[in-house]
Short mmCIF file of N, CA, C and O in Angstrom, two decimals:
data_model
loop_
_atom_site.label_atom_id
_atom_site.label_comp_id
_atom_site.label_asym_id
_atom_site.label_seq_id
_atom_site.Cartn_x
_atom_site.Cartn_y
_atom_site.Cartn_z
N MET A 1421 -58.73 63.25 102.69
CA MET A 1421 -57.51 63.27 103.41
C MET A 1421 -56.81 62.04 103.10
O MET A 1421 -57.36 60.89 103.31
N GLN A 1422 -55.59 62.09 102.72
CA GLN A 1422 -54.76 60.99 102.32
C GLN A 1422 -53.90 60.51 103.45
O GLN A 1422 -53.43 61.29 104.22
N ILE A 1423 -53.92 59.14 103.72
CA ILE A 1423 -52.97 58.56 104.52
C ILE A 1423 -51.95 57.89 103.88
O ILE A 1423 -52.34 57.13 102.81
N THR A 1424 -50.55 58.04 104.11
CA THR A 1424 -49.52 57.49 103.33
C THR A 1424 -48.83 56.39 104.25
O THR A 1424 -48.90 56.39 105.55
N LYS A 1425 -48.00 55.48 103.60
CA LYS A 1425 -47.28 54.44 104.38
C LYS A 1425 -46.16 55.30 105.16
O LYS A 1425 -45.72 54.78 106.29
N GLU A 1426 -45.78 56.49 104.70
CA GLU A 1426 -44.75 57.26 105.44
C GLU A 1426 -45.33 57.80 106.75
O GLU A 1426 -44.69 57.79 107.78
N GLN A 1427 -46.68 58.17 106.72
CA GLN A 1427 -47.30 58.58 107.85
C GLN A 1427 -47.52 57.51 108.93
O GLN A 1427 -47.24 57.62 110.09
N LEU A 1428 -47.78 56.37 108.45
CA LEU A 1428 -47.94 55.19 109.36
C LEU A 1428 -46.53 54.78 109.96
O LEU A 1428 -46.60 54.53 111.19
N LYS A 1429 -45.53 54.88 109.26
CA LYS A 1429 -44.13 54.66 109.71
C LYS A 1429 -43.98 55.65 110.90
O LYS A 1429 -43.42 55.34 112.02
N ALA A 1430 -44.16 56.94 110.64
CA ALA A 1430 -43.87 58.04 111.55
C ALA A 1430 -44.75 57.90 112.81
O ALA A 1430 -44.28 58.36 113.86
N TRP A 1431 -45.84 57.27 112.67
CA TRP A 1431 -46.78 57.15 113.87
C TRP A 1431 -46.59 55.76 114.48
O TRP A 1431 -47.17 55.36 115.47
N ASN A 1432 -45.45 55.13 114.06
CA ASN A 1432 -45.01 53.85 114.57
C ASN A 1432 -46.09 52.73 114.65
O ASN A 1432 -46.28 52.04 115.52
N ALA A 1433 -46.65 52.61 113.33
CA ALA A 1433 -47.64 51.39 113.21
C ALA A 1433 -47.06 50.08 113.51
O ALA A 1433 -45.83 49.93 113.24
N CYS A 1434 -47.75 49.31 114.02
CA CYS A 1434 -47.29 47.86 114.35
C CYS A 1434 -46.87 47.11 112.97
O CYS A 1434 -47.52 47.62 111.87
N ASP A 1435 -46.00 46.18 113.00
CA ASP A 1435 -45.71 45.46 111.67
C ASP A 1435 -46.91 44.91 110.99
O ASP A 1435 -47.03 45.04 109.82
N ASP A 1436 -47.80 44.36 111.80
CA ASP A 1436 -49.13 43.68 111.14
C ASP A 1436 -50.08 44.69 110.51
O ASP A 1436 -50.46 44.57 109.46
N GLY A 1437 -50.16 45.80 111.12
CA GLY A 1437 -51.01 46.82 110.63
C GLY A 1437 -50.32 47.49 109.48
O GLY A 1437 -51.10 47.72 108.40
N TYR A 1438 -49.07 47.71 109.48
CA TYR A 1438 -48.35 48.19 108.26
C TYR A 1438 -48.45 47.23 107.07
O TYR A 1438 -48.81 47.67 105.89
N ALA A 1439 -48.27 45.91 107.41
CA ALA A 1439 -48.47 45.03 106.20
C ALA A 1439 -49.78 44.89 105.71
O ALA A 1439 -50.00 44.72 104.56
N LEU A 1440 -50.82 45.08 106.62
CA LEU A 1440 -52.25 45.06 106.11
C LEU A 1440 -52.34 46.17 105.28
O LEU A 1440 -53.07 46.08 104.09
N PHE A 1441 -51.88 47.36 105.57
CA PHE A 1441 -52.00 48.68 104.66
C PHE A 1441 -51.33 48.40 103.33
O PHE A 1441 -51.94 48.67 102.31
N GLU A 1442 -50.07 47.84 103.35
CA GLU A 1442 -49.49 47.65 102.06
C GLU A 1442 -50.18 46.63 101.25
O GLU A 1442 -50.15 46.70 99.93
N SER A 1443 -50.74 45.53 101.81
CA SER A 1443 -51.45 44.51 101.00
C SER A 1443 -52.67 45.17 100.35
O SER A 1443 -53.06 44.76 99.24
N HIS A 1444 -53.36 46.06 101.00
CA HIS A 1444 -54.53 46.66 100.41
C HIS A 1444 -54.42 47.83 99.65
O HIS A 1444 -55.27 48.10 98.72
N PHE A 1445 -53.22 48.61 99.88
CA PHE A 1445 -53.10 49.85 99.24
C PHE A 1445 -51.64 49.84 98.75
O PHE A 1445 -50.91 50.56 99.28
N PRO A 1446 -51.35 48.91 97.80
CA PRO A 1446 -49.87 48.85 97.30
C PRO A 1446 -49.29 50.18 96.75
O PRO A 1446 -48.00 50.34 96.74
N GLU A 1447 -50.07 51.14 96.36
CA GLU A 1447 -49.64 52.30 95.88
C GLU A 1447 -48.98 53.24 96.91
O GLU A 1447 -48.42 54.13 96.64
N GLY A 1448 -49.17 52.79 98.17
CA GLY A 1448 -48.53 53.53 99.36
C GLY A 1448 -49.47 54.55 99.97
O GLY A 1448 -48.89 55.31 100.82
N HIS A 1449 -50.65 54.80 99.40
CA HIS A 1449 -51.54 55.86 99.99
C HIS A 1449 -52.86 55.55 99.73
O HIS A 1449 -53.23 54.80 98.69
N ALA A 1450 -53.79 55.96 100.51
CA ALA A 1450 -55.23 55.84 100.34
C ALA A 1450 -56.06 56.93 101.02
O ALA A 1450 -55.48 57.60 102.01
N GLU A 1451 -57.27 57.15 100.67
CA GLU A 1451 -58.04 58.01 101.41
C GLU A 1451 -58.46 57.44 102.78
O GLU A 1451 -58.66 56.34 103.03
N TYR A 1452 -58.45 58.52 103.78
CA TYR A 1452 -58.67 58.06 105.18
C TYR A 1452 -59.95 57.14 105.31
O TYR A 1452 -59.96 56.11 105.96
N GLN A 1453 -61.10 57.66 104.84
CA GLN A 1453 -62.29 56.86 104.80
C GLN A 1453 -62.28 55.55 104.24
O GLN A 1453 -62.79 54.61 104.75
N THR A 1454 -61.54 55.48 102.99
CA THR A 1454 -61.45 54.17 102.37
C THR A 1454 -60.70 53.20 103.25
O THR A 1454 -61.12 52.00 103.39
N ILE A 1455 -59.65 53.57 104.04
CA ILE A 1455 -59.00 52.68 104.98
C ILE A 1455 -59.82 52.38 106.08
O ILE A 1455 -60.01 51.13 106.41
N LEU A 1456 -60.61 53.29 106.56
CA LEU A 1456 -61.55 52.84 107.65
C LEU A 1456 -62.62 51.91 107.29
O LEU A 1456 -62.96 51.01 107.99
N ASN A 1457 -63.16 52.09 106.09
CA ASN A 1457 -64.09 51.16 105.51
C ASN A 1457 -63.46 49.79 105.42
O ASN A 1457 -64.13 48.84 105.77
N THR A 1458 -62.27 49.64 104.93
CA THR A 1458 -61.54 48.43 104.81
C THR A 1458 -61.44 47.79 106.21
O THR A 1458 -61.77 46.48 106.32
N LEU A 1459 -60.99 48.55 107.21
CA LEU A 1459 -60.66 48.00 108.55
C LEU A 1459 -62.04 47.42 109.04
O LEU A 1459 -62.11 46.55 109.67
N ALA A 1460 -63.20 48.16 108.87
CA ALA A 1460 -64.47 47.77 109.42
C ALA A 1460 -64.92 46.58 108.72
O ALA A 1460 -65.35 45.59 109.42
N ASP A 1461 -64.77 46.56 107.38
CA ASP A 1461 -65.28 45.40 106.66
C ASP A 1461 -64.56 44.03 106.91
O ASP A 1461 -65.17 42.97 106.96
N GLU A 1462 -63.33 44.19 107.27
CA GLU A 1462 -62.39 43.06 107.54
C GLU A 1462 -62.23 42.78 108.95
O GLU A 1462 -61.43 41.93 109.49
N ASP A 1463 -63.03 43.47 109.87
CA ASP A 1463 -63.07 43.34 111.37
C ASP A 1463 -61.74 43.54 111.90
O ASP A 1463 -61.23 42.79 112.71
N PHE A 1464 -61.19 44.74 111.77
CA PHE A 1464 -60.04 45.15 112.43
C PHE A 1464 -60.28 46.43 113.21
O PHE A 1464 -59.84 47.55 112.93
N PRO A 1465 -61.21 46.51 114.21
CA PRO A 1465 -61.61 47.71 114.93
C PRO A 1465 -60.38 48.24 115.64
O PRO A 1465 -60.30 49.55 115.80
N ASP A 1466 -59.46 47.50 116.18
CA ASP A 1466 -58.41 48.01 116.94
C ASP A 1466 -57.64 48.90 116.04
O ASP A 1466 -57.09 49.98 116.47
N TYR A 1467 -57.41 48.40 114.83
CA TYR A 1467 -56.54 49.20 113.92
C TYR A 1467 -57.16 50.43 113.47
O TYR A 1467 -56.70 51.52 113.46
N ALA A 1468 -58.58 50.32 113.29
CA ALA A 1468 -59.26 51.56 112.93
C ALA A 1468 -59.30 52.53 113.99
O ALA A 1468 -59.08 53.83 113.80
N ASN A 1469 -59.44 52.28 115.28
CA ASN A 1469 -59.37 53.03 116.47
C ASN A 1469 -57.93 53.67 116.56
O ASN A 1469 -57.82 54.76 116.79
N TRP A 1470 -56.95 52.81 116.38
CA TRP A 1470 -55.55 53.46 116.37
C TRP A 1470 -55.26 54.45 115.40
O TRP A 1470 -54.88 55.44 115.74
N LEU A 1471 -55.87 54.20 114.14
CA LEU A 1471 -55.75 55.15 113.12
C LEU A 1471 -56.40 56.46 113.44
O LEU A 1471 -55.90 57.52 113.26
N MET A 1472 -57.61 56.35 113.92
CA MET A 1472 -58.48 57.58 114.19
C MET A 1472 -57.82 58.26 115.37
O MET A 1472 -57.87 59.56 115.34
N ASP A 1473 -57.19 57.59 116.33
CA ASP A 1473 -56.56 58.34 117.36
C ASP A 1473 -55.38 59.19 116.85
O ASP A 1473 -55.09 60.10 117.40
N ARG A 1474 -54.75 58.75 115.82
CA ARG A 1474 -53.62 59.48 115.41
C ARG A 1474 -53.94 60.47 114.20
O ARG A 1474 -53.47 61.62 114.25
N ALA A 1475 -54.76 60.12 113.35
CA ALA A 1475 -55.23 60.97 112.20
C ALA A 1475 -56.31 62.16 112.58
O ALA A 1475 -56.32 63.13 111.87
N GLY A 1476 -57.08 61.79 113.67
CA GLY A 1476 -58.00 62.75 114.12
C GLY A 1476 -59.23 62.87 113.20
O GLY A 1476 -59.49 61.83 112.39
N CYS A 1477 -59.95 63.86 113.19
CA CYS A 1477 -61.16 64.10 112.44
C CYS A 1477 -60.93 64.83 111.22
O CYS A 1477 -60.17 65.78 111.07
N ASP A 1478 -61.38 64.26 110.06
CA ASP A 1478 -61.39 64.96 108.79
C ASP A 1478 -62.51 65.94 108.89
O ASP A 1478 -63.69 65.54 108.52
N GLU A 1479 -62.30 67.26 109.07
CA GLU A 1479 -63.36 68.31 109.25
C GLU A 1479 -64.26 68.46 108.17
O GLU A 1479 -65.40 68.90 108.36
N HIS A 1480 -63.74 68.05 106.91
CA HIS A 1480 -64.62 68.42 105.66
C HIS A 1480 -65.30 67.10 105.28
O HIS A 1480 -66.11 67.21 104.38
N ALA A 1481 -65.13 65.90 105.95
CA ALA A 1481 -65.78 64.76 105.56
C ALA A 1481 -67.20 64.53 106.36
O ALA A 1481 -67.24 64.67 107.52
N VAL A 1482 -68.26 64.35 105.53
CA VAL A 1482 -69.44 64.03 106.15
C VAL A 1482 -70.12 63.00 105.25
O VAL A 1482 -70.19 63.07 104.06
N ILE A 1483 -70.52 61.84 106.06
CA ILE A 1483 -71.19 60.82 105.37
C ILE A 1483 -72.64 60.99 105.74
O ILE A 1483 -73.03 61.01 106.81
N GLU A 1484 -73.47 61.05 104.60
CA GLU A 1484 -74.88 61.10 104.67
C GLU A 1484 -75.48 59.82 104.11
O GLU A 1484 -75.17 59.38 103.04
N ILE A 1485 -76.16 59.22 105.02
CA ILE A 1485 -76.67 57.84 104.74
C ILE A 1485 -78.14 57.81 105.17
O ILE A 1485 -78.59 58.35 106.10
N ASP A 1486 -78.96 56.81 104.57
CA ASP A 1486 -80.32 56.68 104.92
C ASP A 1486 -80.44 55.89 106.30
O ASP A 1486 -81.19 56.31 107.14
N ALA A 1487 -79.50 54.84 106.46
CA ALA A 1487 -79.68 54.13 107.73
C ALA A 1487 -78.29 53.28 107.70
O ALA A 1487 -77.68 53.10 106.70
N ILE A 1488 -78.00 52.85 108.93
CA ILE A 1488 -76.88 51.89 109.11
C ILE A 1488 -77.38 50.57 109.64
O ILE A 1488 -77.97 50.64 110.88
N THR A 1489 -77.31 49.59 109.05
CA THR A 1489 -77.84 48.23 109.52
C THR A 1489 -76.94 47.18 108.99
O THR A 1489 -76.09 47.41 108.04
N ASN A 1490 -77.04 45.92 109.64
CA ASN A 1490 -76.25 44.87 109.11
C ASN A 1490 -74.82 45.10 109.17
O ASN A 1490 -74.06 44.73 108.13
N ARG A 1491 -74.30 45.96 110.08
CA ARG A 1491 -72.96 46.02 110.00
C ARG A 1491 -72.31 45.85 111.56
O ARG A 1491 -73.05 46.01 112.50
N LYS A 1492 -71.18 45.21 111.50
CA LYS A 1492 -70.51 44.94 112.81
C LYS A 1492 -69.85 46.18 113.35
O LYS A 1492 -70.05 46.50 114.58
N HIS A 1493 -69.11 46.96 112.51
CA HIS A 1493 -68.46 48.16 112.87
C HIS A 1493 -68.84 49.28 111.82
O HIS A 1493 -69.02 48.89 110.70
N PHE A 1494 -68.91 50.49 112.27
CA PHE A 1494 -68.94 51.56 111.33
C PHE A 1494 -68.06 52.70 111.90
O PHE A 1494 -68.20 53.24 112.82
N PHE A 1495 -67.03 53.09 111.05
CA PHE A 1495 -66.06 54.20 111.42
C PHE A 1495 -66.29 55.29 110.25
O PHE A 1495 -66.29 55.04 109.12
N ALA A 1496 -66.25 56.59 110.75
CA ALA A 1496 -66.23 57.54 109.84
C ALA A 1496 -65.09 58.66 110.11
O ALA A 1496 -64.93 59.08 111.48
N ALA A 1497 -64.38 59.00 109.26
CA ALA A 1497 -63.18 60.00 109.46
C ALA A 1497 -63.78 61.35 109.93
O ALA A 1497 -63.08 62.04 110.73
N GLY A 1498 -64.91 61.73 109.45
CA GLY A 1498 -65.48 63.05 109.82
C GLY A 1498 -66.92 62.79 110.60
O GLY A 1498 -66.96 61.95 111.56
N SER A 1499 -67.87 63.41 110.08
CA SER A 1499 -69.20 63.37 110.72
C SER A 1499 -70.09 62.34 110.04
O SER A 1499 -69.93 62.06 108.78
N ILE A 1500 -71.16 61.88 110.63
CA ILE A 1500 -72.21 60.96 110.14
C ILE A 1500 -73.53 61.67 110.31
O ILE A 1500 -73.86 61.94 111.36
N VAL A 1501 -74.38 61.78 109.25
CA VAL A 1501 -75.71 62.17 109.34
C VAL A 1501 -76.49 61.03 108.70
O VAL A 1501 -76.51 60.68 107.58
N ILE A 1502 -77.35 60.52 109.65
CA ILE A 1502 -78.20 59.21 109.34
C ILE A 1502 -79.67 59.76 109.24
O ILE A 1502 -80.22 60.29 110.29
N LYS A 1503 -80.34 59.54 108.17
CA LYS A 1503 -81.92 59.96 108.03
C LYS A 1503 -82.63 59.17 108.97
O LYS A 1503 -83.47 59.79 109.65
N ALA A 1504 -82.43 57.84 109.18
CA ALA A 1504 -83.19 57.03 109.98
C ALA A 1504 -82.39 56.65 111.22
O ALA A 1504 -81.92 57.47 111.99
N SER A 1505 -82.31 55.26 111.51
CA SER A 1505 -81.54 54.81 112.67
C SER A 1505 -80.20 54.17 112.21
O SER A 1505 -79.95 53.89 111.18
N ALA A 1506 -79.30 54.03 113.33
CA ALA A 1506 -78.07 53.34 113.16
C ALA A 1506 -78.01 52.23 114.13
O ALA A 1506 -78.26 52.40 115.27
N VAL A 1507 -77.79 50.99 113.71
CA VAL A 1507 -77.65 49.77 114.66
C VAL A 1507 -76.49 49.06 114.10
O VAL A 1507 -76.55 48.56 112.95
N VAL A 1508 -75.46 48.96 115.00
CA VAL A 1508 -74.25 48.17 114.69
C VAL A 1508 -74.12 47.14 115.73
O VAL A 1508 -74.54 47.45 116.86
N THR A 1509 -73.58 45.96 115.43
CA THR A 1509 -73.55 44.98 116.51
C THR A 1509 -72.29 45.21 117.32
O THR A 1509 -72.22 44.61 118.34
N TRP A 1510 -71.32 46.10 116.96
CA TRP A 1510 -70.22 46.31 117.84
C TRP A 1510 -69.79 47.68 117.99
O TRP A 1510 -70.24 48.36 119.03
N THR A 1511 -69.12 48.21 117.02
CA THR A 1511 -68.64 49.63 117.33
C THR A 1511 -69.15 50.75 116.26
O THR A 1511 -69.15 50.46 115.09
N LEU A 1512 -69.49 51.84 116.77
CA LEU A 1512 -69.91 52.97 115.91
C LEU A 1512 -68.90 54.14 116.47
O LEU A 1512 -69.10 54.55 117.58
N ARG A 1513 -68.08 54.66 115.53
CA ARG A 1513 -67.21 55.98 115.81
C ARG A 1513 -67.14 56.82 114.76
O ARG A 1513 -66.92 56.46 113.51
N ALA A 1514 -67.25 58.06 115.12
CA ALA A 1514 -66.90 59.20 114.05
C ALA A 1514 -66.01 60.14 114.73
O ALA A 1514 -65.93 60.37 115.94
N GLY A 1515 -65.13 60.68 113.82
CA GLY A 1515 -64.23 61.77 114.20
C GLY A 1515 -64.85 63.07 114.50
O GLY A 1515 -64.44 63.71 115.34
N GLY A 1516 -66.10 63.28 113.91
CA GLY A 1516 -66.88 64.39 114.12
C GLY A 1516 -68.15 64.10 114.90
O GLY A 1516 -68.07 63.25 115.79
N ARG A 1517 -69.22 64.55 114.39
CA ARG A 1517 -70.50 64.30 115.23
C ARG A 1517 -71.27 63.12 114.51
O ARG A 1517 -70.89 62.72 113.38
N ILE A 1518 -72.29 62.67 115.39
CA ILE A 1518 -73.03 61.72 114.89
C ILE A 1518 -74.40 62.24 115.03
O ILE A 1518 -74.81 62.49 116.14
N LYS A 1519 -75.31 62.29 113.98
CA LYS A 1519 -76.70 62.76 114.01
C LYS A 1519 -77.58 61.74 113.36
O LYS A 1519 -77.34 61.38 112.26
N ALA A 1520 -78.71 61.34 113.98
CA ALA A 1520 -79.62 60.22 113.46
C ALA A 1520 -81.06 60.97 113.69
O ALA A 1520 -81.28 61.37 114.70
N GLY A 1521 -81.92 60.67 112.61
CA GLY A 1521 -83.20 60.93 112.84
C GLY A 1521 -84.00 59.98 113.64
O GLY A 1521 -84.94 60.44 114.32
N GLY A 1522 -83.47 58.77 113.71
CA GLY A 1522 -84.07 57.77 114.72
C GLY A 1522 -83.15 57.51 115.83
O GLY A 1522 -82.51 58.31 116.40
N SER A 1523 -83.00 56.17 116.25
CA SER A 1523 -82.21 55.82 117.32
C SER A 1523 -80.81 55.38 116.94
O SER A 1523 -80.62 55.26 115.76
N ILE A 1524 -79.89 55.37 117.91
CA ILE A 1524 -78.47 55.01 117.63
C ILE A 1524 -78.26 53.90 118.61
O ILE A 1524 -78.45 54.14 119.79
N GLU A 1525 -77.84 52.74 118.17
CA GLU A 1525 -77.54 51.65 118.93
C GLU A 1525 -76.21 50.93 118.58
O GLU A 1525 -76.03 50.63 117.25
N ALA A 1526 -75.43 50.51 119.53
CA ALA A 1526 -74.17 49.62 119.32
C ALA A 1526 -73.97 48.60 120.37
O ALA A 1526 -74.26 48.96 121.44
N GLY A 1527 -73.76 47.41 120.01
CA GLY A 1527 -73.42 46.29 120.98
C GLY A 1527 -72.38 46.60 121.74
O GLY A 1527 -72.34 46.20 123.07
N ASP A 1528 -71.31 47.36 121.40
CA ASP A 1528 -70.25 47.68 122.29
C ASP A 1528 -70.32 49.14 122.57
O ASP A 1528 -70.98 49.52 123.52
N GLY A 1529 -69.65 49.94 121.86
CA GLY A 1529 -69.59 51.41 122.12
C GLY A 1529 -69.85 52.33 121.05
O GLY A 1529 -69.87 52.11 119.82
N ILE A 1530 -70.23 53.59 121.38
CA ILE A 1530 -70.46 54.72 120.52
C ILE A 1530 -69.48 55.82 120.88
O ILE A 1530 -69.57 56.21 121.92
N GLU A 1531 -68.74 56.36 119.95
CA GLU A 1531 -67.84 57.47 120.22
C GLU A 1531 -67.97 58.47 119.12
O GLU A 1531 -67.91 58.05 117.90
N ALA A 1532 -67.87 59.76 119.36
CA ALA A 1532 -67.88 60.80 118.51
C ALA A 1532 -66.96 61.98 119.12
O ALA A 1532 -67.01 62.19 120.13
N GLY A 1533 -66.25 62.52 118.02
CA GLY A 1533 -65.41 63.65 118.45
C GLY A 1533 -66.28 64.85 118.72
O GLY A 1533 -65.73 65.76 119.44
N GLY A 1534 -67.44 64.98 118.13
CA GLY A 1534 -68.29 66.06 118.40
C GLY A 1534 -69.45 65.59 119.19
O GLY A 1534 -69.30 64.67 119.99
N SER A 1535 -70.70 66.17 118.77
CA SER A 1535 -71.86 65.81 119.62
C SER A 1535 -72.54 64.46 119.02
O SER A 1535 -72.23 64.06 117.98
N ILE A 1536 -73.37 63.93 119.89
CA ILE A 1536 -74.20 62.69 119.41
C ILE A 1536 -75.61 63.14 119.62
O ILE A 1536 -76.04 63.65 120.75
N GLU A 1537 -76.45 63.01 118.57
CA GLU A 1537 -77.81 63.48 118.65
C GLU A 1537 -78.74 62.44 117.86
O GLU A 1537 -78.43 61.97 116.75
N ALA A 1538 -79.72 61.96 118.55
CA ALA A 1538 -80.66 60.93 118.05
C ALA A 1538 -81.97 61.47 118.26
O ALA A 1538 -82.51 62.08 119.25
N GLY A 1539 -82.90 61.25 117.09
CA GLY A 1539 -84.34 61.67 117.33
C GLY A 1539 -85.09 60.76 118.41
O GLY A 1539 -86.07 61.18 118.84
N ARG A 1540 -84.49 59.55 118.52
CA ARG A 1540 -84.99 58.63 119.61
C ARG A 1540 -83.91 58.42 120.60
O ARG A 1540 -83.36 59.31 121.01
N GLY A 1541 -83.91 57.04 120.97
CA GLY A 1541 -82.89 56.75 121.95
C GLY A 1541 -81.44 56.47 121.47
O GLY A 1541 -81.26 56.37 120.36
N ILE A 1542 -80.58 56.47 122.53
CA ILE A 1542 -79.19 56.01 122.24
C ILE A 1542 -78.73 54.90 123.23
O ILE A 1542 -79.11 55.12 124.43
N LYS A 1543 -78.22 53.78 122.66
CA LYS A 1543 -78.04 52.63 123.44
C LYS A 1543 -76.60 52.07 123.10
O LYS A 1543 -76.44 51.84 121.87
N ALA A 1544 -75.75 51.86 124.08
CA ALA A 1544 -74.47 51.21 123.83
C ALA A 1544 -74.33 50.20 124.94
O ALA A 1544 -74.55 50.38 126.12
N GLY A 1545 -73.72 49.00 124.41
CA GLY A 1545 -73.49 47.99 125.49
C GLY A 1545 -72.30 48.24 126.45
O GLY A 1545 -72.28 47.82 127.63
N ASP A 1546 -71.28 48.97 126.00
CA ASP A 1546 -70.20 49.26 126.87
C ASP A 1546 -69.95 50.72 127.20
O ASP A 1546 -69.29 50.94 128.17
N GLY A 1547 -70.43 51.56 126.41
CA GLY A 1547 -70.22 52.97 126.76
C GLY A 1547 -70.52 53.97 125.75
O GLY A 1547 -70.51 53.63 124.40
N ILE A 1548 -70.72 55.27 125.91
CA ILE A 1548 -71.00 56.35 125.04
C ILE A 1548 -69.94 57.33 125.42
O ILE A 1548 -69.82 57.86 126.54
N LYS A 1549 -69.16 57.86 124.38
CA LYS A 1549 -68.17 58.80 124.64
C LYS A 1549 -68.35 59.90 123.49
O LYS A 1549 -68.38 59.68 122.37
N THR A 1550 -68.30 61.24 124.14
CA THR A 1550 -68.53 62.30 123.14
C THR A 1550 -67.57 63.46 123.36
O THR A 1550 -67.27 63.64 124.59
N GLY A 1551 -67.24 64.03 122.53
CA GLY A 1551 -66.39 65.43 122.69
C GLY A 1551 -67.19 66.63 123.09
O GLY A 1551 -66.67 67.62 123.50
N ARG A 1552 -68.47 66.55 122.82
CA ARG A 1552 -69.29 67.73 123.09
C ARG A 1552 -70.40 67.32 123.98
O ARG A 1552 -70.24 67.32 125.20
N GLY A 1553 -71.50 66.86 123.41
CA GLY A 1553 -72.81 66.68 124.25
C GLY A 1553 -73.61 65.51 123.57
O GLY A 1553 -73.33 64.98 122.49
N ILE A 1554 -74.68 65.06 124.33
CA ILE A 1554 -75.47 64.04 123.94
C ILE A 1554 -76.94 64.48 124.08
O ILE A 1554 -77.28 65.06 125.13
N LYS A 1555 -77.71 64.15 122.97
CA LYS A 1555 -79.04 64.60 123.10
C LYS A 1555 -79.89 63.48 122.36
O LYS A 1555 -79.62 63.04 121.27
N ALA A 1556 -80.97 62.99 123.06
CA ALA A 1556 -81.80 61.86 122.57
C ALA A 1556 -83.30 62.41 122.65
O ALA A 1556 -83.59 63.04 123.72
N GLY A 1557 -84.04 62.23 121.68
CA GLY A 1557 -85.50 62.66 121.60
C GLY A 1557 -86.38 61.92 122.47
O GLY A 1557 -86.23 60.84 122.90
#
């Protein structure tokens, strides 16, 4: 799913957010997940949340990963399937569902547009929000 600078203007992106997009993606467009990765890596969770609130869930996007560790933030345009556990120090958010074979832990919050399912426990410092249900083993 492509995000363009025209979409950002139509969504009334703030000047700083728009400038950040232009500096990282001078061609004027980028894949939704690529933008989220950049915002997570550069510690702009507010911009990532703003974008996800407007762009919604990319229903066809699924990130399959062994584990999530050593990350401050992790954002997914669609769903996340984690073989083991997910531990982030701040924010974990998916447009779709989050499923882990082990535990899911975030220092701040966990949010999913779909369900959240963990083979073990789920722990968040500030809150857990889901569009469907929560299940922990």
